[in-house]
């Protein structure tokens, strides 16, 4: 194979993703900030993070200069609405400047409205299952729309399935449960009650965004790429519904579905098999599975009856070895090309992550295309950034390794 550029649309998005809490710093009014400080050392602190709140222009310029044409970032509800019904014009103006900065650099902004962190007061009101949840979230979304009028891609809620899992576990911990979150243990299943509440919030938010903008609206699902062991097909279908298909069903009526993929797991007769110890495991303890992206795209396409265009909103690897990042991504892109060649409608590829960011309680797992010195905040692009920018410039030709992956 020489190149599969013809498989991809001419307006294919090539970019990288981030989230506000993981890069901005000092998100002090959020439930996550509070949880970090109450965790008695279990969670590392986000602190100043990467100070991207002030340095977003530099971050975006690095992506644009490398050759990328899109940047997914989030706006932070805890900053925009620090107290119920008190909206900050200054914070909205800040995020508006980010949108304009991206556009000015030739980066298509893909804007996430909620990425795991909420205002403290929202959590105190009962969070997503509280009586005010849908109303509160839609009012925030309505206000956010005042700066989103010309944005083409909007994500309402990032990974509602993981959010349901996190919120359920946070509630269990508050009640005294001792939960081990390691990659080597079988994970609990995301709470159906919270999941259904998130679907309601999402549907209401989509209606608001459709009313106020002409953007394509969707949400992103953490695709587990679950594969059944022989004999475990029934349990696989049940777990796949609880982990993903509840959220795929919740995407009906959307304009696209965000696909987020890192690894793949087997379901046996006892449930999802934890990642076995292996020298190839990534820094998050996950199995090295670049083929997961192909499985994820095909499963998401099938689960939405081939009705929803897919946007890869996250895919990447936690590693200190940038050569490995390039190898992983090359192979993942090979599987993306193959899925497209087989008829799956994929609109873009946004790598996770632009920067080595705060990985929800930990700093060690580095997913970034750009390293950051957390003392000086100096940014150092890794070879993978130039490499991905080059892939983008060539319209997606993945190179020799990608060709091998496609077999
Ligand atoms: C999240 C990101 C996270 C990444 C790697 C996704 O679950 O959306 O915020 O950093 O995966 O764990």
Short mmCIF file of C-alpha atoms and ligand atoms in Angstrom, two decimals:
data_model
loop_
_atom_site.label_atom_id
_atom_site.label_comp_id
_atom_site.label_asym_id
_atom_site.label_seq_id
_atom_site.Cartn_x
_atom_site.Cartn_y
_atom_site.Cartn_z
CA UNK A 1 0.00 0.00 0.00
CA UNK A 2 1.29 3.46 -0.76
CA UNK A 3 -1.39 5.72 0.62
CA UNK A 4 -5.04 5.58 1.45
CA UNK A 5 -5.58 9.31 1.31
CA UNK A 6 -8.56 8.89 -0.99
CA UNK A 7 -10.45 7.05 1.78
CA UNK A 8 -10.61 10.16 3.93
CA UNK A 9 -12.80 13.16 3.38
CA UNK A 10 -11.04 16.34 2.23
CA UNK A 11 -12.37 18.10 5.33
CA UNK A 12 -11.03 15.39 7.69
CA UNK A 13 -10.06 16.87 11.06
CA UNK A 14 -6.52 16.16 12.25
CA UNK A 15 -5.84 17.39 15.74
CA UNK A 16 -5.28 16.81 19.40
CA UNK A 17 -7.51 16.95 22.47
CA UNK A 18 -7.33 18.32 25.99
CA UNK A 19 -9.71 19.02 28.86
CA UNK A 20 -9.78 22.12 31.06
CA UNK A 21 -9.20 20.55 34.48
CA UNK A 22 -6.24 18.57 33.20
CA UNK A 23 -4.31 21.51 31.76
CA UNK A 24 -5.59 24.91 32.93
CA UNK A 25 -4.57 24.94 36.59
CA UNK A 26 -6.30 26.24 39.72
CA UNK A 27 -9.77 25.00 38.89
CA UNK A 28 -10.54 25.71 42.53
CA UNK A 29 -14.31 25.85 42.32
CA UNK A 30 -14.67 22.35 40.89
CA UNK A 31 -15.67 19.13 42.61
CA UNK A 32 -12.45 17.53 41.35
CA UNK A 33 -10.26 20.15 43.04
CA UNK A 34 -12.12 19.53 46.28
CA UNK A 35 -11.84 15.76 45.93
CA UNK A 36 -8.08 16.00 45.31
CA UNK A 37 -7.69 18.00 48.50
CA UNK A 38 -9.91 15.68 50.53
CA UNK A 39 -8.24 12.50 49.29
CA UNK A 40 -5.57 12.51 52.02
CA UNK A 41 -2.75 12.03 49.58
CA UNK A 42 -4.35 9.27 47.51
CA UNK A 43 -4.76 11.67 44.59
CA UNK A 44 -1.94 13.89 43.45
CA UNK A 45 -2.98 17.53 43.16
CA UNK A 46 -3.68 19.28 39.86
CA UNK A 47 -2.40 22.60 41.28
CA UNK A 48 -1.22 24.95 38.55
CA UNK A 49 -1.53 22.04 36.12
CA UNK A 50 0.14 23.28 32.90
CA UNK A 51 -1.06 26.86 33.30
CA UNK A 52 -2.75 26.46 29.96
CA UNK A 53 -5.42 28.85 31.20
CA UNK A 54 -2.86 31.56 30.41
CA UNK A 55 -0.71 29.75 27.86
CA UNK A 56 -3.39 28.34 25.55
CA UNK A 57 -2.17 30.54 22.69
CA UNK A 58 1.27 28.95 22.80
CA UNK A 59 -0.26 25.46 23.00
CA UNK A 60 -2.48 26.06 20.00
CA UNK A 61 0.33 27.61 17.99
CA UNK A 62 2.48 24.51 18.49
CA UNK A 63 -0.32 22.31 17.15
CA UNK A 64 -1.01 24.58 14.18
CA UNK A 65 2.68 25.01 13.32
CA UNK A 66 3.09 21.23 13.30
CA UNK A 67 0.43 20.93 10.60
CA UNK A 68 -2.72 19.98 12.54
CA UNK A 69 -6.04 21.59 11.61
CA UNK A 70 -8.17 21.00 14.72
CA UNK A 71 -8.00 21.38 18.49
CA UNK A 72 -10.47 19.88 20.93
CA UNK A 73 -10.63 21.72 24.23
CA UNK A 74 -13.20 22.23 26.93
CA UNK A 75 -14.83 25.14 28.65
CA UNK A 76 -15.06 24.82 32.43
CA UNK A 77 -18.50 25.02 33.99
CA UNK A 78 -17.02 25.63 37.49
CA UNK A 79 -15.41 28.85 36.22
CA UNK A 80 -18.32 30.02 34.08
CA UNK A 81 -20.95 29.50 36.80
CA UNK A 82 -19.11 29.78 40.12
CA UNK A 83 -22.37 29.94 42.09
CA UNK A 84 -25.80 28.80 40.93
CA UNK A 85 -27.15 31.28 38.40
CA UNK A 86 -24.13 33.56 38.73
CA UNK A 87 -22.47 33.53 35.32
CA UNK A 88 -19.07 35.09 34.74
CA UNK A 89 -18.89 37.31 31.68
CA UNK A 90 -15.12 37.44 32.03
CA UNK A 91 -14.77 33.66 31.91
CA UNK A 92 -17.09 33.42 28.93
CA UNK A 93 -14.98 36.08 27.22
CA UNK A 94 -11.87 34.05 28.04
CA UNK A 95 -13.26 30.97 26.31
CA UNK A 96 -14.47 33.09 23.40
CA UNK A 97 -10.87 34.30 22.97
CA UNK A 98 -9.77 30.67 22.89
CA UNK A 99 -12.21 29.92 20.08
CA UNK A 100 -11.03 32.95 18.14
CA UNK A 101 -7.38 32.12 18.75
CA UNK A 102 -7.90 28.60 17.42
CA UNK A 103 -9.68 29.91 14.34
CA UNK A 104 -6.98 32.54 13.76
CA UNK A 105 -4.37 29.77 13.71
CA UNK A 106 -6.34 27.63 11.29
CA UNK A 107 -7.46 25.15 13.96
CA UNK A 108 -11.08 24.01 13.89
CA UNK A 109 -12.30 24.25 17.50
CA UNK A 110 -14.07 21.17 18.84
CA UNK A 111 -15.55 22.38 22.11
CA UNK A 112 -16.44 20.15 25.07
CA UNK A 113 -18.98 21.57 27.52
CA UNK A 114 -18.39 19.10 30.35
CA UNK A 115 -15.29 16.96 30.87
CA UNK A 116 -15.60 15.10 34.21
CA UNK A 117 -15.42 18.18 36.50
CA UNK A 118 -18.48 20.08 37.77
CA UNK A 119 -18.92 23.10 40.03
CA UNK A 120 -18.77 22.15 43.71
CA UNK A 121 -22.27 23.48 44.25
CA UNK A 122 -23.62 21.18 41.54
CA UNK A 123 -22.12 18.16 43.31
CA UNK A 124 -23.58 19.43 46.59
CA UNK A 125 -27.03 19.66 45.03
CA UNK A 126 -26.86 15.93 44.32
CA UNK A 127 -24.89 15.87 41.08
CA UNK A 128 -26.34 14.20 38.00
CA UNK A 129 -29.05 12.32 39.87
CA UNK A 130 -30.06 15.37 41.91
CA UNK A 131 -33.48 16.93 41.30
CA UNK A 132 -32.02 20.05 39.67
CA UNK A 133 -29.42 18.39 37.43
CA UNK A 134 -31.03 18.73 34.00
CA UNK A 135 -32.23 22.23 34.68
CA UNK A 136 -28.85 23.40 35.99
CA UNK A 137 -26.90 21.82 33.15
CA UNK A 138 -29.14 23.18 30.41
CA UNK A 139 -29.01 26.70 31.86
CA UNK A 140 -25.24 26.52 31.79
CA UNK A 141 -25.31 25.19 28.23
CA UNK A 142 -27.68 27.95 27.19
CA UNK A 143 -25.27 30.56 28.57
CA UNK A 144 -22.32 28.81 26.95
CA UNK A 145 -24.10 29.06 23.60
CA UNK A 146 -23.61 32.84 23.72
CA UNK A 147 -19.95 32.24 22.80
CA UNK A 148 -20.46 29.19 20.55
CA UNK A 149 -22.53 30.68 17.72
CA UNK A 150 -19.91 29.95 15.04
CA UNK A 151 -18.47 26.72 16.45
CA UNK A 152 -19.05 23.71 14.20
CA UNK A 153 -18.39 20.83 16.59
CA UNK A 154 -19.73 20.68 20.15
CA UNK A 155 -19.43 17.81 22.63
CA UNK A 156 -21.97 18.06 25.46
CA UNK A 157 -20.56 15.56 27.95
CA UNK A 158 -17.24 13.72 27.74
CA UNK A 159 -17.38 9.97 28.36
CA UNK A 160 -20.69 9.79 30.23
CA UNK A 161 -19.98 6.10 30.84
CA UNK A 162 -16.79 6.88 32.75
CA UNK A 163 -18.49 9.82 34.45
CA UNK A 164 -21.22 7.43 35.65
CA UNK A 165 -18.53 5.08 36.92
CA UNK A 166 -16.61 7.89 38.66
CA UNK A 167 -19.71 9.45 40.20
CA UNK A 168 -20.91 6.06 41.45
CA UNK A 169 -17.53 5.29 42.98
CA UNK A 170 -17.22 8.76 44.55
CA UNK A 171 -20.61 8.16 46.21
CA UNK A 172 -19.53 4.70 47.42
CA UNK A 173 -16.27 6.08 48.83
CA UNK A 174 -18.21 8.82 50.62
CA UNK A 175 -20.21 6.02 52.25
CA UNK A 176 -17.01 4.34 53.41
CA UNK A 177 -16.38 1.75 50.67
CA UNK A 178 -12.75 0.84 49.98
CA UNK A 179 -12.35 0.84 46.20
CA UNK A 180 -9.24 -0.31 44.39
CA UNK A 181 -8.98 1.41 41.02
CA UNK A 182 -5.97 -0.43 39.60
CA UNK A 183 -5.90 -1.60 35.99
CA UNK A 184 -5.26 -5.12 37.27
CA UNK A 185 -8.60 -5.47 39.06
CA UNK A 186 -12.05 -6.10 37.63
CA UNK A 187 -13.81 -2.76 37.39
CA UNK A 188 -17.30 -2.14 38.74
CA UNK A 189 -19.98 -1.46 36.11
CA UNK A 190 -21.07 2.16 35.53
CA UNK A 191 -24.27 2.96 37.43
CA UNK A 192 -27.37 2.61 35.26
CA UNK A 193 -29.20 5.22 37.31
CA UNK A 194 -26.47 7.82 36.77
CA UNK A 195 -26.11 6.79 33.13
CA UNK A 196 -29.80 7.34 32.46
CA UNK A 197 -29.65 10.70 34.23
CA UNK A 198 -26.75 11.68 31.97
CA UNK A 199 -28.75 10.66 28.90
CA UNK A 200 -31.55 13.00 30.04
CA UNK A 201 -29.09 15.85 30.60
CA UNK A 202 -27.47 15.22 27.22
CA UNK A 203 -30.75 15.14 25.29
CA UNK A 204 -31.82 18.39 26.91
CA UNK A 205 -28.43 19.98 26.15
CA UNK A 206 -28.51 18.87 22.52
CA UNK A 207 -31.89 20.57 22.10
CA UNK A 208 -30.51 23.80 23.57
CA UNK A 209 -27.41 23.78 21.37
CA UNK A 210 -29.48 23.02 18.27
CA UNK A 211 -31.75 25.92 19.13
CA UNK A 212 -28.93 28.44 19.52
CA UNK A 213 -26.22 27.33 17.08
CA UNK A 214 -25.82 25.49 13.81
CA UNK A 215 -23.11 23.26 15.27
CA UNK A 216 -22.93 19.51 14.96
CA UNK A 217 -23.64 18.24 18.47
CA UNK A 218 -22.80 14.93 20.07
CA UNK A 219 -21.18 13.27 23.04
CA UNK A 220 -18.16 11.04 23.37
CA UNK A 221 -18.19 7.44 24.59
CA UNK A 222 -15.22 5.65 26.15
CA UNK A 223 -15.18 2.63 23.87
CA UNK A 224 -13.98 -0.41 25.76
CA UNK A 225 -13.64 -2.58 22.61
CA UNK A 226 -15.00 -5.50 24.62
CA UNK A 227 -14.64 -8.87 22.95
CA UNK A 228 -16.40 -12.03 24.25
CA UNK A 229 -14.49 -15.17 25.17
CA UNK A 230 -16.15 -18.28 23.72
CA UNK A 231 -19.30 -18.99 25.73
CA UNK A 232 -19.47 -15.50 27.28
CA UNK A 233 -21.56 -13.87 24.53
CA UNK A 234 -24.60 -13.24 26.72
CA UNK A 235 -22.66 -11.57 29.53
CA UNK A 236 -20.67 -9.65 26.92
CA UNK A 237 -23.90 -8.23 25.46
CA UNK A 238 -25.14 -7.27 28.95
CA UNK A 239 -21.89 -5.57 29.92
CA UNK A 240 -21.56 -3.88 26.56
CA UNK A 241 -25.00 -2.38 27.06
CA UNK A 242 -24.18 -1.08 30.55
CA UNK A 243 -20.78 0.26 29.49
CA UNK A 244 -21.55 1.62 26.03
CA UNK A 245 -24.85 0.90 24.33
CA UNK A 246 -26.91 2.81 26.89
CA UNK A 247 -24.87 5.82 25.74
CA UNK A 248 -25.03 4.90 22.07
CA UNK A 249 -28.81 4.75 22.37
CA UNK A 250 -28.65 8.10 24.15
CA UNK A 251 -26.91 9.53 21.08
CA UNK A 252 -29.95 9.03 18.81
CA UNK A 253 -30.83 12.37 17.29
CA UNK A 254 -27.25 13.65 17.54
CA UNK A 255 -25.11 14.82 14.62
CA UNK A 256 -22.06 12.70 15.41
CA UNK A 257 -20.63 10.33 17.98
CA UNK A 258 -17.22 10.87 19.58
CA UNK A 259 -15.18 7.67 19.75
CA UNK A 260 -12.51 7.43 22.45
CA UNK A 261 -10.31 4.37 22.41
CA UNK A 262 -7.16 3.23 24.15
CA UNK A 263 -7.27 -0.53 24.67
CA UNK A 264 -9.44 -3.62 24.37
CA UNK A 265 -10.58 -6.20 26.91
CA UNK A 266 -12.04 -9.68 26.90
CA UNK A 267 -15.29 -10.58 28.66
CA UNK A 268 -15.25 -14.07 30.19
CA UNK A 269 -17.93 -15.87 32.20
CA UNK A 270 -17.07 -13.72 35.25
CA UNK A 271 -17.03 -10.32 33.51
CA UNK A 272 -14.45 -7.98 32.04
CA UNK A 273 -11.01 -9.53 32.39
CA UNK A 274 -8.53 -7.17 34.07
CA UNK A 275 -5.41 -6.29 32.08
CA UNK A 276 -2.91 -9.06 32.83
CA UNK A 277 0.57 -7.97 33.86
CA UNK A 278 2.69 -7.68 30.73
CA UNK A 279 5.92 -5.84 29.88
CA UNK A 280 4.12 -4.13 26.98
CA UNK A 281 1.43 -2.61 29.23
CA UNK A 282 1.28 1.17 29.07
CA UNK A 283 1.88 3.56 31.98
CA UNK A 284 -1.80 3.32 32.93
CA UNK A 285 -1.43 -0.46 33.19
CA UNK A 286 -3.56 -1.03 30.09
CA UNK A 287 -2.72 -3.65 27.49
CA UNK A 288 -0.92 -2.25 24.41
CA UNK A 289 -3.72 -2.56 21.86
CA UNK A 290 -3.50 -0.12 18.94
CA UNK A 291 -5.99 -2.38 17.14
CA UNK A 292 -8.61 -1.28 19.70
CA UNK A 293 -9.40 1.79 17.58
CA UNK A 294 -10.57 -0.39 14.68
CA UNK A 295 -12.72 -2.51 17.00
CA UNK A 296 -14.12 0.64 18.64
CA UNK A 297 -15.01 2.34 15.36
CA UNK A 298 -16.74 -0.75 13.98
CA UNK A 299 -18.64 -1.46 17.20
CA UNK A 300 -19.75 2.18 17.54
CA UNK A 301 -20.83 2.27 13.90
CA UNK A 302 -22.83 -0.92 14.30
CA UNK A 303 -24.38 0.13 17.61
CA UNK A 304 -25.66 3.34 16.02
CA UNK A 305 -26.95 1.47 12.93
CA UNK A 306 -24.52 3.28 10.64
CA UNK A 307 -26.54 6.45 11.16
CA UNK A 308 -24.05 8.64 13.02
CA UNK A 309 -20.82 10.01 11.60
CA UNK A 310 -17.95 9.17 13.96
CA UNK A 311 -15.26 11.55 15.15
CA UNK A 312 -12.28 10.05 16.97
CA UNK A 313 -12.15 12.49 19.85
CA UNK A 314 -9.46 10.61 21.83
CA UNK A 315 -6.89 7.93 21.06
CA UNK A 316 -3.39 7.66 22.44
CA UNK A 317 -0.95 5.95 24.78
CA UNK A 318 0.62 6.75 28.14
CA UNK A 319 4.32 6.21 27.64
CA UNK A 320 7.66 7.91 28.25
CA UNK A 321 8.91 6.44 24.97
CA UNK A 322 7.81 8.71 22.14
CA UNK A 323 8.89 6.17 19.52
CA UNK A 324 6.30 3.87 21.00
CA UNK A 325 3.67 6.63 20.78
CA UNK A 326 4.40 6.96 17.06
CA UNK A 327 4.30 3.17 16.57
CA UNK A 328 1.00 2.89 18.47
CA UNK A 329 -0.61 5.75 16.57
CA UNK A 330 0.67 4.54 13.21
CA UNK A 331 -0.97 1.20 13.79
CA UNK A 332 -4.17 2.73 15.20
CA UNK A 333 -4.45 4.95 12.11
CA UNK A 334 -3.96 1.89 9.92
CA UNK A 335 -7.05 0.40 11.54
CA UNK A 336 -8.92 3.68 11.11
CA UNK A 337 -8.13 3.66 7.38
CA UNK A 338 -9.29 0.07 7.12
CA UNK A 339 -12.60 0.89 8.86
CA UNK A 340 -13.12 3.84 6.50
CA UNK A 341 -12.33 1.64 3.50
CA UNK A 342 -15.02 -0.75 4.78
CA UNK A 343 -17.60 2.04 4.82
CA UNK A 344 -17.45 3.48 8.35
CA UNK A 345 -18.02 7.25 8.19
CA UNK A 346 -15.13 8.80 10.17
CA UNK A 347 -14.80 12.59 10.16
CA UNK A 348 -11.58 13.16 12.03
CA UNK A 349 -8.84 11.97 14.35
CA UNK A 350 -8.02 13.94 17.50
CA UNK A 351 -5.11 12.49 19.42
CA UNK A 352 -5.09 12.29 23.22
CA UNK A 353 -3.38 14.32 24.26
CA UNK A 354 -1.85 17.57 23.08
CA UNK A 355 0.13 17.90 26.32
CA UNK A 356 1.47 15.76 29.16
CA UNK A 357 -1.39 16.64 31.46
CA UNK A 358 -2.92 15.85 34.85
CA UNK A 359 -4.21 12.32 34.52
CA UNK A 360 -7.05 12.48 37.07
CA UNK A 361 -5.12 11.99 40.28
CA UNK A 362 -1.74 11.22 38.75
CA UNK A 363 1.02 12.98 36.87
CA UNK A 364 3.08 9.95 35.85
CA UNK A 365 1.04 8.66 32.88
CA UNK A 366 2.16 10.93 30.05
CA UNK A 367 -0.08 10.91 26.97
CA UNK A 368 1.19 14.14 25.37
CA UNK A 369 2.58 15.13 22.01
CA UNK A 370 4.16 18.00 23.93
CA UNK A 371 6.15 17.72 27.19
CA UNK A 372 5.75 20.43 29.80
CA UNK A 373 8.20 21.45 32.53
CA UNK A 374 5.89 21.93 35.50
CA UNK A 375 8.27 24.35 37.23
CA UNK A 376 8.76 26.76 34.33
CA UNK A 377 5.78 25.70 32.19
CA UNK A 378 8.13 25.51 29.21
CA UNK A 379 6.67 23.45 26.39
CA UNK A 380 8.82 20.99 24.42
CA UNK A 381 7.20 19.33 21.43
CA UNK A 382 8.02 15.65 21.09
CA UNK A 383 8.88 14.07 17.71
CA UNK A 384 5.36 12.58 17.68
CA UNK A 385 3.87 16.06 17.25
CA UNK A 386 5.85 16.76 14.08
CA UNK A 387 5.10 13.21 12.95
CA UNK A 388 1.32 13.57 13.41
CA UNK A 389 1.40 17.01 11.79
CA UNK A 390 3.15 15.44 8.83
CA UNK A 391 0.51 12.71 8.59
CA UNK A 392 -2.10 15.49 8.61
CA UNK A 393 -0.28 17.43 5.89
CA UNK A 394 -0.16 14.31 3.74
CA UNK A 395 -3.91 13.87 4.21
CA UNK A 396 -3.53 10.84 6.40
CA UNK A 397 -1.05 8.58 4.65
CA UNK A 398 0.02 6.49 7.64
CA UNK A 399 3.36 5.32 6.27
CA UNK A 400 4.92 1.88 6.14
CA UNK A 401 3.98 0.65 9.62
CA UNK A 402 0.35 1.59 9.08
CA UNK A 403 0.37 -0.35 5.84
CA UNK A 404 1.63 -3.43 7.67
CA UNK A 405 -1.06 -3.02 10.34
CA UNK A 406 -3.69 -3.05 7.64
CA UNK A 407 -2.36 -6.38 6.46
C1 LIG B 1 -10.57 10.96 29.34
C2 LIG B 1 -9.33 11.78 29.51
C3 LIG B 1 -8.22 10.92 30.08
C4 LIG B 1 -7.91 9.84 29.07
C5 LIG B 1 -6.77 8.91 29.46
C6 LIG B 1 -10.33 9.55 28.89
O1 LIG B 1 -10.96 8.73 29.80
O2 LIG B 1 -11.54 11.62 28.59
O3 LIG B 1 -9.65 12.87 30.32
O4 LIG B 1 -7.10 11.65 30.42
O5 LIG B 1 -9.05 9.06 28.84
O6 LIG B 1 -7.06 8.20 30.60
#
